[in-house]
């Protein structure tokens, strides 16, 4: 027989398979010899008290052969001779998972990606990190796998459609991710592992008859009588297809501008902007695990946190926290500075970084000194604001993607830091007042937020933490509308806005789920 068993154990016990067997047997009222095997269904850490506990839910096999976890692999079809072709613009999680779903449904996807494949992309990232030179088509946001390829690879989402989440996690395992992501409460893959998984997805797409074309930036749409027939690429090539999925991510400003120029409806969308904070990881471990020794229990992972505070009717919140991580230069343009974070699978770097951002809406732009925009209500106004702050951050750092920074308490006391704490950001940091970068409504909200977070997490508010500007690519500042039934653009049929850039996802998993959803709808609309 098989039985689900729930256990609450010390971190060391939870890692010891012999101890686990004993506990399972005791819980099931059996002898340890009756337990033929088990696997983990769910694992979470409860660190609220002085002693951290591990909560485990397990599937135990009792007096029957142990089969292990049965893989839930997706079966893909051969689409070499498919009747239909769907163009997908963008090879991020939304575009890749749309392609996989189309193949599963027997439709041929052709992906057009402006950036390079994962391997070639890595060289451009090295140049950016070491020399401060950016390739505007191949960077932390553009290229195979999209913005998430060189990330922490956190795979949790606030989406309640858990069934779909599990499907995406299973697909990641099918393409090489560790099984742990199926049961950990906060699964992540890590920058070192993601590129191979993305390559495996590409190989699957091609083996089934799909296509992926790199360095193929889309620069125009072919529209006849409000029906999208195909796209034009930068080299004047015209590519026709039955439908087009637009999954270009939140950083494809040229796509938003193209849609605006062509009078294809887009809307401004509130987003969030702020800074990235970095503490020593040992300090965050001390706070979260109450260890007071600067040495975390070896059986516990580097600690994370999630913070939120309402300040003067504005949300201030942590975003994309990377334990044991690195702050990365995530700009896509010359002379604009954007930071984000990543971590390797082991999360074994000495720093803990997190975005700390404030919500921004069109009305926040009213009366902003030096920010020139023709129309504050314009669908592109928030995007122009985002770019304006990024330019100020670049200038304040002095060039070459050196980031302007302050110690946290100095930031809150309006003081330029005499000495900055150590920081993982490779292009380097420069001490200056971030009042020169951030508009007052963001700066003051962050000041109040940091102080409030210091009360929630004692020790968090410290000059050992560095505040680095600017975290601005949190989500899309533009929405590309779509009909809620057909998922097509309300004015242009056959155009399917998809993923984070269109405003329907935030993060790897939700973008992947949206890609699948759009692909399924296309299959319905094509009546396959
Ligand atoms: C450094 C970093 C770390 C992150 N960490 C995490 C994390 O740990 N967990 C998480 O859930 N999320 C993380 N994110 C966010 C996550 O990557 C995005 O939410 C997700 O990738 C969005 O998926 P998408 O497919 O909608 O868009 P994207 O991933 O942005 O993909 C869009 C793709 O479209 C391509 N493209 C754009 N314009 C064109 C064009 N004109 N023609 C052709 N191709 C084009 C781009 O090159 C890109 O590859 C991180 C992001 C960054 C930058």
XYZ file of C-alpha atoms and ligand atoms in Angstrom:
581
model
C 0.000 0.000 0.000
C 0.908 3.648 -0.339
C 0.300 6.194 2.385
C 0.812 9.955 2.722
C 2.698 10.872 5.879
C 3.283 14.344 7.371
C 6.316 14.972 9.584
C 7.788 17.936 11.450
C 11.505 17.386 11.944
C 14.772 19.065 12.839
C 16.723 20.183 9.722
C 19.365 17.455 10.250
C 16.717 14.712 10.617
C 14.938 15.825 7.446
C 18.105 15.120 5.449
C 18.815 11.714 6.937
C 17.040 8.994 4.939
C 17.449 6.346 7.677
C 15.945 8.653 10.276
C 13.143 9.507 7.856
C 12.325 5.830 7.383
C 12.057 5.375 11.150
C 9.782 8.383 11.512
C 7.581 7.271 8.612
C 7.254 3.779 10.108
C 6.335 5.226 13.513
C 3.783 7.588 11.981
C 2.210 4.782 9.889
C 2.245 2.291 12.797
C 4.588 -0.073 10.909
C 8.122 -1.456 11.233
C 10.933 0.332 9.390
C 11.477 -2.893 7.383
C 7.916 -2.540 6.000
C 8.826 0.781 4.350
C 10.136 -0.116 0.897
C 10.701 3.476 -0.135
C 9.324 7.001 -0.084
C 9.492 10.315 -1.894
C 8.809 13.890 -0.848
C 5.541 15.549 -1.863
C 6.069 18.891 -0.131
C 8.867 20.467 1.902
C 8.814 23.789 3.719
C 10.768 25.500 6.493
C 9.049 26.912 9.564
C 11.525 29.440 10.994
C 9.066 31.437 13.087
C 10.340 30.145 16.430
C 13.892 29.980 17.850
C 14.282 26.449 16.511
C 13.661 26.126 12.745
C 11.609 23.065 11.765
C 11.167 21.278 8.478
C 7.629 20.311 7.498
C 7.560 17.320 5.204
C 4.775 15.588 3.408
C 5.837 12.213 2.009
C 4.443 9.372 -0.070
C 5.460 6.142 1.656
C 5.415 2.697 0.012
C 4.566 0.044 2.588
C 5.064 -3.638 1.853
C 4.871 -3.049 -1.888
C 7.592 -2.484 -4.484
C 8.859 1.095 -4.526
C 8.272 2.671 -7.921
C 9.542 6.147 -7.105
C 7.927 9.247 -8.476
C 6.315 8.574 -11.853
C 7.539 11.248 -14.303
C 4.708 13.294 -15.817
C 6.392 13.871 -19.154
C 4.635 15.763 -21.923
C 4.284 13.865 -25.205
C 5.222 15.922 -28.250
C 4.014 15.430 -31.832
C 5.907 15.579 -35.102
C 4.932 18.931 -36.640
C 7.194 18.862 -39.718
C 4.103 18.602 -41.933
C 1.644 20.550 -39.827
C -1.179 22.272 -41.693
C -0.671 25.434 -39.626
C 2.314 27.602 -38.728
C 2.335 29.988 -35.790
C 4.976 32.684 -35.450
C 6.194 33.381 -31.941
C 8.070 36.631 -31.404
C 10.378 36.185 -28.414
C 12.052 33.084 -26.960
C 11.401 33.857 -23.290
C 9.443 31.471 -21.051
C 6.149 32.651 -22.611
C 7.382 32.064 -26.171
C 9.132 28.744 -25.431
C 6.217 27.243 -23.518
C 3.815 28.450 -26.223
C 5.990 26.606 -28.743
C 6.016 23.402 -26.668
C 2.237 23.536 -26.244
C 1.676 24.124 -29.974
C 3.834 21.091 -30.749
C 1.892 19.033 -28.233
C -1.241 20.085 -30.140
C 0.273 19.274 -33.543
C 0.971 22.853 -34.751
C 4.334 24.061 -36.066
C 5.884 26.987 -34.161
C 8.495 29.294 -35.668
C 10.204 31.395 -33.008
C 11.849 34.687 -33.958
C 14.288 35.903 -31.311
C 16.227 39.180 -31.512
C 19.031 37.898 -29.266
C 21.508 35.029 -29.481
C 21.432 31.443 -28.256
C 22.345 30.864 -24.605
C 25.990 30.072 -25.246
C 26.753 33.099 -27.456
C 24.719 35.258 -25.110
C 26.988 34.386 -22.197
C 29.945 36.081 -23.934
C 27.977 39.327 -24.214
C 27.139 39.167 -20.517
C 30.824 38.722 -19.660
C 31.698 41.822 -21.703
C 29.001 43.810 -19.926
C 30.107 42.666 -16.476
C 33.840 43.038 -17.036
C 34.172 45.958 -19.440
C 30.884 47.811 -19.042
C 30.088 47.365 -22.753
C 26.491 46.527 -23.655
C 25.158 44.667 -26.682
C 21.678 46.147 -27.050
C 20.376 42.932 -28.672
C 22.023 40.394 -26.376
C 22.041 41.031 -22.635
C 20.322 39.989 -19.379
C 16.878 40.655 -20.917
C 17.318 39.752 -24.592
C 18.347 36.362 -25.953
C 17.371 32.706 -25.810
C 15.326 31.895 -22.716
C 14.416 35.558 -22.258
C 14.949 37.600 -19.137
C 14.883 34.565 -16.867
C 17.802 32.608 -18.351
C 20.515 34.164 -16.183
C 18.396 34.573 -13.086
C 17.880 32.913 -9.755
C 15.312 30.804 -11.559
C 12.773 31.137 -8.792
C 9.770 29.140 -9.839
C 7.075 30.265 -7.488
C 4.129 32.309 -8.454
C 1.166 33.835 -6.691
C -1.073 32.307 -9.340
C -3.694 30.110 -7.732
C -3.965 27.831 -10.763
C -1.795 25.275 -9.050
C -2.524 22.528 -11.569
C -0.901 24.542 -14.330
C 2.041 25.456 -12.097
C 2.764 21.776 -11.523
C 2.641 21.177 -15.258
C 5.288 23.841 -15.822
C 7.464 22.468 -13.011
C 7.160 18.955 -14.438
C 8.176 20.275 -17.846
C 11.290 21.868 -16.324
C 12.147 18.491 -14.771
C 11.553 16.787 -18.128
C 14.146 19.160 -19.623
C 16.725 18.539 -16.921
C 15.826 20.452 -13.740
C 16.321 18.761 -10.381
C 13.244 16.967 -8.986
C 13.492 19.142 -5.850
C 11.565 21.869 -7.677
C 8.506 19.595 -7.571
C 8.269 19.584 -3.783
C 10.102 22.594 -2.328
C 7.800 25.386 -1.224
C 10.088 27.976 -2.837
C 11.671 26.130 -5.753
C 14.501 27.653 -7.754
C 16.856 26.371 -10.432
C 19.893 28.700 -10.459
C 21.785 30.561 -13.182
C 24.324 27.786 -13.698
C 21.612 25.210 -14.524
C 19.058 27.248 -16.496
C 20.949 27.604 -19.805
C 21.178 23.810 -20.288
C 17.453 23.464 -19.626
C 16.708 26.191 -22.173
C 18.966 24.454 -24.733
C 17.123 21.173 -24.118
C 13.796 22.911 -24.824
C 15.232 24.328 -28.066
C 16.468 20.881 -29.124
C 13.003 19.421 -28.482
C 11.303 22.139 -30.540
C 13.665 21.581 -33.469
C 13.520 17.770 -33.254
C 9.732 17.912 -33.566
C 9.840 20.160 -36.634
C 9.576 23.608 -35.062
C 12.073 26.357 -35.846
C 14.004 28.907 -33.812
C 15.698 31.787 -35.618
C 18.145 33.851 -33.580
C 19.214 37.441 -34.257
C 15.881 37.948 -36.054
C 14.482 41.110 -34.558
C 10.887 41.828 -35.533
C 10.450 45.430 -36.656
C 7.054 45.521 -38.346
C 3.656 43.864 -38.694
C 1.944 42.887 -41.938
C -1.712 43.805 -41.427
C -4.479 43.606 -44.040
C -8.014 44.647 -43.155
C -7.226 44.409 -39.456
C -5.989 40.847 -39.853
C -2.360 40.137 -39.006
C -0.760 38.155 -41.817
C 2.820 38.070 -40.585
C 5.802 40.159 -39.524
C 8.772 42.005 -40.987
C 12.225 41.562 -39.533
C 15.109 44.051 -39.287
C 16.618 42.711 -42.552
C 13.389 43.458 -44.498
C 12.370 39.785 -44.570
C 8.621 39.178 -44.559
C 7.408 36.079 -42.737
C 3.781 34.970 -43.026
C 1.857 32.664 -40.700
C -1.621 31.673 -39.537
C -1.241 33.462 -36.194
C 1.383 35.523 -34.365
C 2.152 35.330 -30.651
C 3.778 38.526 -29.411
C 5.834 37.497 -26.380
C 8.555 40.134 -26.426
C 8.874 40.813 -22.684
C 8.823 43.996 -20.638
C 11.987 45.472 -22.110
C 11.053 45.522 -25.813
C 10.402 49.254 -25.911
C 10.731 49.299 -29.692
C 7.755 46.930 -29.937
C 5.620 49.186 -27.724
C 6.675 52.171 -29.855
C 5.917 50.264 -33.064
C 2.416 49.373 -31.874
C 1.826 52.989 -30.839
C 3.048 54.335 -34.202
C 0.837 51.869 -36.072
C -2.187 52.934 -34.008
C -2.539 49.443 -32.571
C -4.110 49.874 -29.149
C -1.815 49.745 -26.108
C -2.408 51.017 -22.572
C -0.231 52.366 -19.759
C 0.112 49.849 -16.922
C 1.202 50.622 -13.354
C 4.544 49.046 -12.542
C 7.132 49.358 -9.767
C 10.510 51.049 -9.552
C 13.140 51.430 -6.867
C 16.512 50.019 -5.889
C 18.255 46.752 -5.128
C 19.332 46.151 -1.551
C 22.179 43.891 -0.594
C 23.003 42.591 2.896
C 25.616 40.067 3.993
C 23.856 36.685 3.707
C 25.059 35.775 7.232
C 23.126 38.752 8.614
C 19.896 37.661 6.907
C 20.489 34.078 8.143
C 20.937 35.395 11.688
C 17.711 37.364 11.522
C 15.579 34.682 9.877
C 16.941 31.625 11.677
C 17.614 33.391 15.010
C 21.083 31.856 15.111
C 23.115 34.832 16.460
C 26.345 33.076 15.534
C 26.905 34.171 11.930
C 26.892 30.442 11.163
C 23.707 28.969 9.797
C 22.820 25.359 10.513
C 24.432 23.436 7.629
C 21.123 21.701 6.897
C 19.252 24.942 6.257
C 19.393 26.825 2.946
C 20.540 30.478 2.851
C 17.598 32.425 4.260
C 15.287 34.606 2.208
C 12.685 37.221 3.084
C 9.644 38.906 1.643
C 8.638 42.347 2.921
C 5.789 44.684 2.190
C 4.652 47.980 3.709
C 2.004 50.535 2.837
C 3.509 54.045 2.981
C 1.253 57.062 2.293
C -1.050 54.903 0.160
C 1.885 53.534 -1.816
C 3.025 49.930 -1.758
C 6.729 49.453 -0.929
C 7.758 45.841 -1.332
C 10.655 43.470 -1.796
C 10.890 41.845 -5.186
C 12.852 38.927 -6.649
C 14.916 38.194 -3.534
C 18.111 36.274 -4.328
C 19.750 34.569 -1.304
C 23.455 33.918 -1.879
C 23.177 35.966 -5.042
C 24.786 38.581 -7.241
C 23.486 41.952 -8.406
C 23.521 42.059 -12.204
C 23.509 44.859 -14.804
C 20.182 44.263 -16.586
C 19.995 47.263 -18.938
C 19.120 46.869 -22.609
C 20.231 50.289 -23.858
C 23.367 52.400 -23.850
C 23.520 54.972 -21.061
C 20.682 53.462 -19.030
C 21.376 51.674 -15.786
C 19.175 48.823 -14.550
C 19.994 46.343 -11.802
C 18.473 42.952 -11.071
C 19.643 39.819 -9.273
C 20.603 36.204 -9.862
C 22.019 33.329 -7.877
C 23.566 29.971 -8.632
C 21.747 26.756 -7.718
C 23.689 26.470 -4.439
C 23.068 30.108 -3.557
C 26.524 30.149 -2.059
C 27.636 33.738 -2.579
C 28.184 35.816 0.568
C 25.431 38.361 -0.160
C 21.635 38.432 -0.116
C 20.054 40.855 -2.580
C 16.512 41.914 -3.253
C 14.664 44.494 -5.300
C 12.907 47.076 -3.118
C 10.354 48.917 -5.163
C 7.453 51.352 -5.067
C 4.352 51.208 -7.254
C 4.177 53.875 -9.968
C 1.053 55.055 -11.795
C 0.502 57.777 -14.399
C -0.755 60.243 -11.801
C 2.610 60.030 -9.968
C 4.208 61.733 -12.965
C 2.259 64.972 -12.496
C 4.580 67.849 -11.614
C 7.774 65.765 -11.637
C 10.680 68.195 -11.934
C 12.723 67.807 -15.145
C 10.597 64.970 -16.499
C 9.359 66.124 -19.880
C 6.487 64.188 -21.394
C 3.905 65.520 -23.848
C 0.975 63.740 -22.290
C 1.004 62.172 -18.851
C -1.933 59.950 -19.825
C -0.088 58.588 -22.875
C 0.238 54.761 -22.975
C 4.000 55.264 -23.197
C 4.325 57.824 -20.376
C 5.338 55.264 -17.728
C 7.825 53.670 -20.124
C 9.417 57.105 -20.755
C 9.531 57.677 -16.998
C 11.277 54.314 -16.522
C 13.881 55.214 -19.137
C 14.340 58.720 -17.633
C 15.227 57.282 -14.203
C 17.542 54.681 -15.770
C 19.426 57.446 -17.619
C 19.834 59.435 -14.405
C 21.178 56.315 -12.667
C 23.718 55.768 -15.458
C 24.886 59.395 -15.272
C 25.087 59.328 -11.457
C 27.323 56.239 -11.565
C 29.765 57.987 -13.897
C 29.470 55.588 -16.868
C 30.417 52.010 -17.835
C 27.418 50.751 -15.856
C 29.002 51.638 -12.523
C 25.976 51.913 -10.226
C 25.228 54.817 -7.875
C 24.850 53.579 -4.305
C 24.453 54.474 -0.618
C 24.561 52.660 2.690
C 21.013 51.978 3.890
C 20.969 54.222 6.968
C 22.841 56.936 5.051
C 20.102 56.698 2.395
C 17.469 57.238 5.061
C 19.425 60.148 6.626
C 20.030 61.900 3.269
C 23.761 61.440 3.684
C 26.325 60.496 1.021
C 28.166 57.415 2.318
C 31.788 58.047 3.262
C 32.436 54.348 2.679
C 30.224 51.832 0.913
C 29.820 48.265 2.177
C 31.116 45.440 -0.035
C 28.886 44.653 -2.994
C 28.573 41.813 -5.498
C 27.832 44.079 -8.483
C 30.760 43.466 -10.849
C 30.806 46.739 -12.866
C 31.301 48.514 -9.515
C 29.440 50.998 -7.307
C 29.930 54.735 -6.758
C 28.963 56.581 -3.604
C 26.554 59.423 -4.292
C 23.133 60.609 -3.150
C 20.351 58.614 -4.771
C 18.217 61.741 -4.457
C 19.922 62.657 -7.746
C 18.420 59.532 -9.326
C 15.053 58.706 -7.768
C 12.084 61.069 -7.821
C 11.027 62.295 -4.350
C 7.872 60.136 -4.159
C 9.970 56.987 -4.583
C 12.908 58.108 -2.467
C 10.782 59.083 0.551
C 8.576 55.974 0.289
C 11.716 53.812 0.325
C 13.130 55.703 3.323
C 9.984 54.990 5.311
C 9.824 51.447 3.996
C 13.389 50.598 5.108
C 12.747 51.890 8.615
C 9.519 49.880 8.842
C 11.276 46.749 7.557
C 13.928 47.238 10.262
C 11.163 46.865 12.836
C 9.781 43.725 11.198
C 13.233 42.141 10.811
C 15.535 43.374 13.589
C 18.961 44.055 12.115
C 17.691 44.604 8.562
C 17.967 48.401 8.828
C 21.735 48.824 8.840
C 24.554 50.580 7.028
C 26.022 47.130 6.394
C 23.403 46.992 3.633
C 23.996 48.765 0.349
C 21.250 50.467 -1.690
C 21.966 50.303 -5.439
C 20.014 52.128 -8.173
C 17.990 51.416 -10.123
C 15.602 48.461 -10.081
C 13.218 49.411 -12.845
C 12.357 46.335 -14.938
C 10.050 44.714 -12.433
C 7.104 44.365 -14.774
C 5.818 45.944 -17.946
C 4.873 49.649 -17.887
C 2.580 48.951 -20.881
C -0.303 46.560 -21.476
C -1.138 45.195 -24.909
C -4.852 44.466 -24.584
C -6.451 41.215 -25.681
C -9.975 39.894 -25.830
C -10.629 37.786 -22.742
C -12.410 35.078 -24.785
C -10.267 34.741 -27.920
C -7.014 36.151 -26.428
C -6.531 38.106 -29.673
C -5.857 41.821 -29.804
C -9.243 43.618 -29.815
C -8.467 45.439 -33.104
C -6.183 43.022 -34.947
C -7.182 39.405 -35.333
C -4.475 36.716 -35.393
C -2.343 38.878 -33.062
C -1.943 37.235 -29.637
C -0.273 39.437 -26.985
C 1.346 37.115 -24.464
C 3.516 36.961 -21.354
C 5.014 39.648 -19.167
C 5.557 42.301 -21.829
C 1.902 42.300 -22.757
C 0.976 42.559 -19.069
C -0.363 39.021 -18.492
C 2.420 37.532 -16.395
C 5.049 38.371 -13.807
C 7.852 35.870 -13.540
C 9.024 32.714 -15.251
C 6.220 30.350 -14.274
C 3.329 32.697 -14.932
C 4.853 33.701 -18.293
C 5.198 30.012 -19.204
C 1.586 29.365 -18.166
C 0.392 32.302 -20.250
C 2.338 30.956 -23.242
C 0.548 27.625 -22.899
C -2.818 29.310 -22.510
C -2.400 31.390 -25.660
C -1.195 28.363 -27.643
C -4.247 26.371 -26.548
C -6.535 29.205 -27.620
C -4.841 29.422 -31.017
C -5.477 25.714 -31.517
C -9.148 26.289 -30.707
C -9.363 29.336 -32.983
C -7.677 27.459 -35.849
C -10.178 24.651 -35.147
C -7.517 21.977 -34.938
C 18.283 39.149 -13.961
C 16.849 38.689 -13.876
C 16.483 37.807 -12.877
C 15.179 37.333 -12.796
N 14.882 36.390 -11.855
C 13.678 35.793 -11.871
C 13.397 34.713 -11.019
O 14.251 34.255 -10.244
N 12.150 34.155 -11.070
C 11.178 34.640 -11.904
O 10.056 34.102 -11.906
N 11.423 35.669 -12.719
C 12.647 36.250 -12.744
N 12.899 37.280 -13.596
C 11.798 37.771 -14.437
C 11.521 36.774 -15.566
O 12.699 36.551 -16.249
C 10.441 37.311 -16.479
O 9.282 37.496 -15.719
C 10.127 36.316 -17.594
O 11.288 35.993 -18.297
C 9.090 36.901 -18.554
O 8.907 36.012 -19.606
P 8.418 36.462 -21.059
O 8.602 35.281 -21.921
O 7.084 37.078 -20.951
O 9.412 37.632 -21.518
P 10.994 37.648 -21.636
O 11.604 36.607 -20.795
O 11.383 39.052 -21.409
O 11.274 37.231 -23.146
C 11.036 38.071 -24.216
C 11.942 37.670 -25.354
O 11.536 38.417 -26.507
C 12.693 38.810 -27.229
N 12.345 39.982 -28.039
C 12.055 41.232 -27.597
N 11.775 42.036 -28.640
C 11.888 41.282 -29.754
C 11.735 41.568 -31.138
N 11.411 42.781 -31.577
N 11.949 40.564 -32.032
C 12.299 39.311 -31.608
N 12.468 38.995 -30.299
C 12.253 39.977 -29.392
C 13.702 39.116 -26.141
O 15.012 39.059 -26.626
C 13.404 38.019 -25.112
O 14.192 36.891 -25.317
C 14.199 37.798 -13.709
C 14.554 38.719 -14.693
C 15.863 39.160 -14.791
C 16.238 40.148 -15.866
